Amino acid sequence: MEAHGGGGGSGSLRRVLVLAFCVAGIWSAYIYQGLLQETLSTKRFGSDGKRFEQLAFLNLAQNVVCLIWSYMMIKIWSTRSGSSSSSSSSMGAPWWTYWSPGITNTIGPALGIEALKYISYPAQVLAKSSKMIPVMLMGSLVYGISYTLPEYLCTFLVAGGVSTFALMKTSSKTINKLAHPNAPLGYGLCFLNLAFDGFTNATQDSLKARYPKTSAWDIMLGMNLWGTIYNLIYMFGWPHGIGYEAIEFCKQHPEAAWDIFLYCLCGAVGQNFIFLTISCFGSLANTTITTTRKFVSIVVSSVLSGNPLSAKQWGCVVMVFSGLSYQIYLKWRKLQKLQKKRKPL
């Protein structure tokens, strides 16, 4: 996206400052959210030392906060542009079209959060970083897509790093903090999370193609609306649903309620910075920022949250992020070639 107006020097400086603002926003919001997520999954609250077992409740809480946030942003932007929200949303995808990705977007994150009962936060981040593996498998086996040798090298680095990390022994200090240590189950939940995320992303892309005027705020509103509906039914649809248990726990342990609120606020703020990054610098820049954020999250978790990693485990972390970094470089090079072809002779 070219800078408009002003001199070249001032325009470049402004873009650098905006990019730095986006990086700081995404890193601070999601790294802190990760620490809160880890705290809620491992900490014992109150004098009775109880754990917050209803981790899926985080999904509902975040749905509600993001739903309110996206509705407010749509109202603000429609007011600034001088158009009504109803007329702007009518040009985008109708709200009911989000019902199917809403299901997978409800189940997927819940499985990812639930995995923290069984594996450490660094292990969860690494497992969820292997999103490219199921995408390439589906593309190759189902759609007959052929990939280049460098793309297979990226996959090998990521898959090798994650699998080796999973096979290594976790420190006793980390295991003692987990609610129910069970590595196969934890990693299985993470990979199911990736599968559901893949369907969610593909459906969102399809809706965007069918309704080109759909904004990021429209998608955020539609997804969180259905997520709120589904989670309310699941958690409060019967007398002893986990939603009632979560609320009762928060009443008895206000510290947990405050952590949940901050967790949701971080998610909403982080999404805003992601949308800003994509609109100003494109999806490749956003992928780079979020990938480096995951690496920093592992470092911060290891240092601050008492999840010590061995030298060999750090080697696996470097292996995974080397593969992801090479993948980003390949995408950047491909984008550069496309831009050269589009330039008029």
Coordinates of C-alpha atoms in Angstrom, one line a residue:
M1 CA 0.0 0.0 0.0
E2 CA 1.6 3.2 -1.2
A3 CA 1.8 6.2 1.1
H4 CA -0.4 9.1 -0.1
G5 CA 0.3 12.7 0.4
G6 CA 3.3 14.5 1.8
G7 CA 6.9 14.0 0.9
G8 CA 8.5 10.7 0.3
G9 CA 10.6 11.0 3.5
S10 CA 7.8 11.9 5.8
G11 CA 5.5 9.3 4.2
S12 CA 8.1 6.6 4.8
L13 CA 8.7 7.7 8.3
R14 CA 4.9 7.6 9.0
R15 CA 4.7 4.1 7.6
V16 CA 7.6 2.9 9.8
L17 CA 5.9 4.5 12.9
V18 CA 2.6 2.9 12.0
L19 CA 4.3 -0.5 11.5
A20 CA 6.1 -0.2 14.9
F21 CA 2.7 0.7 16.5
C22 CA 1.2 -2.4 15.0
V23 CA 4.0 -4.6 16.1
A24 CA 3.9 -3.2 19.6
G25 CA 0.1 -3.6 19.8
I26 CA 0.0 -7.2 18.5
W27 CA 3.0 -8.3 20.6
S28 CA 1.8 -6.7 23.9
A29 CA -1.8 -7.8 23.5
Y30 CA -1.2 -11.4 22.6
I31 CA 1.9 -12.1 24.7
Y32 CA 0.0 -10.8 27.7
Q33 CA -3.1 -12.8 26.7
G34 CA -0.9 -15.9 26.5
L35 CA 0.4 -15.4 30.0
L36 CA -3.1 -14.9 31.3
Q37 CA -4.2 -18.0 29.5
E38 CA -1.4 -20.0 31.1
T39 CA -2.2 -18.5 34.5
L40 CA -5.8 -19.5 34.3
S41 CA -4.9 -23.0 33.2
T42 CA -2.2 -23.7 35.8
K43 CA -2.8 -21.4 38.8
R44 CA -4.5 -22.5 42.0
F45 CA -6.8 -19.7 43.2
G46 CA -7.8 -18.7 46.7
S47 CA -7.1 -20.2 50.1
D48 CA -8.7 -23.5 49.0
G49 CA -6.2 -23.8 46.1
K50 CA -8.8 -24.6 43.4
R51 CA -8.0 -24.6 39.7
F52 CA -10.2 -23.0 37.1
E53 CA -11.3 -26.1 35.3
Q54 CA -14.0 -24.5 33.0
L55 CA -11.4 -23.2 30.5
A56 CA -14.0 -23.4 27.6
F57 CA -15.7 -20.5 29.3
L58 CA -12.9 -18.2 28.1
N59 CA -14.2 -18.8 24.6
L60 CA -17.7 -17.5 25.5
A61 CA -16.3 -14.5 27.4
Q62 CA -14.1 -13.5 24.5
N63 CA -17.0 -14.0 22.0
V64 CA -19.1 -11.5 24.1
V65 CA -16.4 -8.9 24.4
C66 CA -15.4 -9.1 20.7
L67 CA -19.1 -9.0 19.7
I68 CA -19.7 -5.8 21.6
W69 CA -16.4 -4.3 20.4
S70 CA -17.0 -5.1 16.7
Y71 CA -20.6 -3.7 16.9
M72 CA -19.3 -0.5 18.4
M73 CA -16.6 -0.2 15.7
I74 CA -19.1 -0.7 12.9
K75 CA -21.3 2.0 14.5
I76 CA -18.4 4.4 14.8
W77 CA -17.1 3.9 11.3
S78 CA -20.6 4.1 9.7
T79 CA -21.2 7.4 11.6
R80 CA -17.9 8.8 10.4
S81 CA -18.6 7.7 6.8
G82 CA -22.1 9.2 7.0
S83 CA -23.9 6.0 6.3
S84 CA -26.2 3.9 8.4
S85 CA -24.9 0.6 9.8
S86 CA -27.9 -1.2 8.3
S87 CA -27.1 0.0 4.7
S88 CA -23.3 -0.8 5.1
S89 CA -23.9 -4.3 6.5
S90 CA -26.5 -5.1 3.7
M91 CA -23.6 -4.8 1.2
G92 CA -21.6 -7.4 3.1
A93 CA -22.4 -11.0 3.9
P94 CA -25.7 -11.5 5.8
W95 CA -25.4 -12.3 9.4
W96 CA -27.0 -15.8 9.0
T97 CA -24.2 -16.9 6.6
Y98 CA -21.8 -17.2 9.4
W99 CA -23.6 -20.1 11.1
S100 CA -21.3 -22.8 9.8
P101 CA -17.9 -21.2 10.3
G102 CA -19.3 -20.1 13.7
I103 CA -19.6 -23.8 14.7
T104 CA -16.0 -24.6 13.9
N105 CA -14.8 -21.3 15.3
T106 CA -16.5 -22.2 18.6
I107 CA -15.2 -25.7 18.8
G108 CA -11.6 -25.1 17.5
P109 CA -10.5 -22.4 20.0
A110 CA -12.2 -24.3 22.9
L111 CA -10.1 -27.4 22.0
G112 CA -6.9 -25.3 21.9
I113 CA -7.6 -23.8 25.3
E114 CA -8.6 -27.2 26.7
A115 CA -5.2 -28.6 25.6
L116 CA -3.5 -26.5 28.3
K117 CA -4.8 -28.9 30.9
Y118 CA -2.6 -31.6 29.4
I119 CA 0.5 -29.9 27.8
S120 CA 2.5 -26.7 28.6
Y121 CA 1.9 -23.4 27.0
P122 CA 5.1 -23.5 24.9
A123 CA 4.1 -27.0 23.6
Q124 CA 0.7 -25.7 22.7
V125 CA 2.2 -22.7 20.8
L126 CA 4.5 -25.0 18.9
A127 CA 1.8 -27.4 18.0
K128 CA -0.5 -24.7 16.7
S129 CA 2.4 -23.2 14.7
S130 CA 2.3 -26.3 12.4
K131 CA -0.9 -25.0 10.7
M132 CA 0.8 -25.4 7.3
I133 CA 1.1 -29.2 7.6
P134 CA -2.6 -30.1 7.4
V135 CA -3.1 -27.4 4.7
M136 CA -0.4 -29.0 2.5
L137 CA -1.6 -32.5 3.2
M138 CA -5.2 -31.6 2.2
G139 CA -4.0 -29.7 -0.8
S140 CA -1.8 -32.6 -2.0
L141 CA -4.1 -35.5 -1.2
V142 CA -7.5 -33.9 -1.9
Y143 CA -6.9 -31.2 -4.6
G144 CA -3.8 -32.7 -6.2
I145 CA -1.7 -29.5 -5.6
S146 CA 2.0 -29.9 -6.2
Y147 CA 4.5 -28.1 -3.9
T148 CA 8.1 -27.0 -4.5
L149 CA 11.1 -28.5 -2.7
P150 CA 11.6 -25.4 -0.5
E151 CA 7.9 -25.6 0.6
Y152 CA 8.5 -29.3 1.6
L153 CA 11.7 -28.2 3.4
C154 CA 9.6 -25.7 5.5
T155 CA 7.1 -28.4 6.3
F156 CA 9.9 -30.8 7.3
L157 CA 11.5 -28.3 9.7
V158 CA 8.2 -27.5 11.3
A159 CA 6.9 -31.1 11.5
G160 CA 10.3 -32.3 12.7
G161 CA 10.6 -29.6 15.4
V162 CA 7.1 -30.1 16.7
S163 CA 7.3 -33.9 16.8
T164 CA 10.8 -34.0 18.4
F165 CA 9.7 -31.5 21.0
A166 CA 6.6 -33.6 21.7
L167 CA 8.7 -36.8 22.2
M168 CA 11.2 -35.1 24.6
K169 CA 10.7 -35.3 28.4
T170 CA 9.0 -32.3 29.9
S171 CA 10.5 -31.0 33.2
S172 CA 8.9 -32.2 36.4
K173 CA 8.4 -28.5 37.4
T174 CA 6.2 -27.9 34.3
I175 CA 4.3 -31.2 34.7
N176 CA 3.4 -30.4 38.3
K177 CA 1.7 -27.2 37.2
L178 CA -0.5 -29.0 34.7
A179 CA -4.0 -30.0 35.7
H180 CA -4.0 -33.4 34.0
P181 CA -0.7 -34.1 32.3
N182 CA -1.3 -36.1 29.1
A183 CA 0.8 -35.2 26.1
P184 CA -0.9 -37.4 23.5
L185 CA -4.3 -36.0 24.4
G186 CA -3.0 -32.4 24.6
Y187 CA -1.3 -32.5 21.1
G188 CA -4.3 -34.3 19.7
L189 CA -6.6 -31.4 20.8
C190 CA -4.2 -28.9 19.3
F191 CA -4.2 -30.6 15.9
L192 CA -8.0 -30.9 16.0
N193 CA -8.0 -27.2 16.7
L194 CA -5.9 -26.7 13.5
A195 CA -8.3 -28.8 11.5
F196 CA -11.3 -26.7 12.6
D197 CA -9.4 -23.5 12.1
G198 CA -8.7 -24.6 8.5
F199 CA -12.4 -25.0 7.8
T200 CA -13.2 -21.6 9.5
N201 CA -10.6 -19.8 7.4
A202 CA -11.7 -21.4 4.1
T203 CA -15.3 -20.5 4.8
Q204 CA -14.5 -16.9 5.7
D205 CA -12.5 -16.6 2.4
S206 CA -15.5 -18.0 0.5
L207 CA -17.8 -15.5 2.1
K208 CA -15.4 -12.7 1.4
A209 CA -15.3 -13.8 -2.3
R210 CA -19.1 -14.0 -2.5
Y211 CA -19.7 -10.7 -0.7
P212 CA -16.7 -8.5 -1.7
K213 CA -18.0 -5.5 0.4
T214 CA -17.8 -7.5 3.6
S215 CA -15.5 -5.7 6.0
A216 CA -13.2 -7.2 8.7
W217 CA -15.6 -5.8 11.3
D218 CA -18.6 -7.5 9.6
I219 CA -16.7 -10.8 9.8
M220 CA -15.7 -10.2 13.4
L221 CA -19.3 -9.4 14.3
G222 CA -20.9 -12.4 12.5
M223 CA -18.4 -14.9 13.8
N224 CA -18.7 -13.7 17.4
L225 CA -22.5 -13.5 17.2
W226 CA -22.8 -17.1 16.3
G227 CA -20.0 -18.1 18.7
T228 CA -21.9 -16.4 21.5
I229 CA -25.2 -18.2 20.6
Y230 CA -23.6 -21.6 20.4
N231 CA -21.6 -21.2 23.6
L232 CA -24.6 -19.9 25.6
I233 CA -26.6 -23.0 24.5
Y234 CA -23.7 -25.3 25.4
M235 CA -22.8 -23.8 28.7
F236 CA -26.2 -22.6 30.0
G237 CA -28.6 -24.9 28.1
W238 CA -29.1 -27.2 31.1
P239 CA -29.1 -26.8 34.9
H240 CA -25.6 -28.0 35.6
G241 CA -23.8 -26.5 32.5
I242 CA -20.2 -25.4 32.9
G243 CA -21.2 -21.8 32.5
Y244 CA -22.9 -21.9 35.9
E245 CA -19.8 -23.5 37.4
A246 CA -17.5 -20.9 35.8
I247 CA -19.6 -18.0 37.2
E248 CA -19.8 -19.6 40.6
F249 CA -16.0 -20.0 40.6
C250 CA -15.5 -16.4 39.6
K251 CA -17.8 -15.3 42.5
Q252 CA -15.7 -17.2 44.9
H253 CA -12.4 -16.2 43.3
P254 CA -12.6 -12.6 42.0
E255 CA -9.0 -12.7 40.9
A256 CA -9.9 -15.3 38.3
A257 CA -12.8 -13.1 37.0
W258 CA -10.4 -10.2 36.6
D259 CA -7.9 -12.4 34.7
I260 CA -10.7 -13.6 32.4
F261 CA -11.8 -10.0 31.7
L262 CA -8.2 -8.9 30.9
Y263 CA -7.8 -12.0 28.7
C264 CA -10.9 -11.1 26.6
L265 CA -9.8 -7.4 26.4
C266 CA -6.4 -8.4 25.1
G267 CA -8.0 -10.5 22.4
A268 CA -10.3 -7.7 21.3
V269 CA -7.4 -5.2 21.2
G270 CA -5.2 -7.6 19.4
Q271 CA -7.7 -8.2 16.7
N272 CA -7.9 -4.4 16.1
F273 CA -4.1 -4.3 15.6
I274 CA -4.3 -7.3 13.2
F275 CA -7.0 -5.6 11.1
L276 CA -4.9 -2.4 11.0
T277 CA -1.8 -4.3 10.0
I278 CA -3.6 -6.2 7.2
S279 CA -5.2 -3.0 5.9
C280 CA -2.0 -0.9 5.9
F281 CA 0.7 -3.5 5.1
G282 CA -1.0 -6.7 3.9
S283 CA -1.4 -10.2 5.2
L284 CA 2.3 -11.1 4.7
A285 CA 3.4 -8.5 7.2
N286 CA 0.7 -9.6 9.6
T287 CA 1.9 -13.2 9.3
T288 CA 5.5 -12.2 10.0
I289 CA 4.5 -10.2 13.1
T290 CA 2.3 -12.9 14.5
T291 CA 4.9 -15.6 13.9
T292 CA 7.6 -13.7 15.7
R293 CA 5.1 -13.0 18.5
K294 CA 4.7 -16.7 19.0
F295 CA 8.4 -17.2 19.4
V296 CA 8.6 -14.3 21.9
S297 CA 5.6 -15.8 23.7
I298 CA 7.5 -19.0 24.3
V299 CA 10.6 -17.1 25.5
V300 CA 8.5 -15.0 27.9
S301 CA 6.6 -18.0 29.2
S302 CA 9.8 -19.9 29.8
V303 CA 11.3 -17.0 31.7
L304 CA 8.4 -15.6 33.6
S305 CA 5.9 -18.5 34.0
G306 CA 8.3 -21.2 35.2
N307 CA 8.2 -23.4 32.1
P308 CA 11.9 -24.3 31.8
L309 CA 13.0 -25.7 28.4
S310 CA 16.0 -27.9 28.0
A311 CA 18.7 -27.0 25.4
K312 CA 17.4 -29.7 23.1
Q313 CA 13.8 -28.3 23.4
W314 CA 15.1 -24.9 22.5
G315 CA 16.7 -26.5 19.4
C316 CA 13.3 -27.8 18.4
V317 CA 11.8 -24.3 18.9
V318 CA 14.5 -22.8 16.7
M319 CA 13.9 -25.5 14.1
V320 CA 10.1 -24.8 14.0
F321 CA 10.5 -21.0 13.6
S322 CA 13.3 -21.4 11.1
G323 CA 10.8 -23.3 8.9
L324 CA 8.1 -20.7 9.5
S325 CA 10.6 -17.9 8.7
Y326 CA 11.6 -19.6 5.5
Q327 CA 8.0 -20.0 4.5
I328 CA 7.4 -16.2 5.1
Y329 CA 10.5 -15.5 2.9
L330 CA 9.1 -17.7 0.1
K331 CA 5.7 -15.9 0.3
W332 CA 7.5 -12.5 0.1
R333 CA 9.5 -13.6 -2.9
K334 CA 6.4 -14.9 -4.7
L335 CA 4.6 -11.6 -3.9
Q336 CA 7.5 -9.6 -5.3
K337 CA 7.4 -11.6 -8.6
L338 CA 3.6 -11.0 -8.9
Q339 CA 4.1 -7.3 -8.3
K340 CA 6.8 -7.1 -11.0
K341 CA 4.5 -8.8 -13.5
R342 CA 1.7 -6.4 -12.8
K343 CA 3.9 -3.3 -13.4
P344 CA 3.2 -1.8 -16.9
L345 CA 6.1 -2.0 -19.3

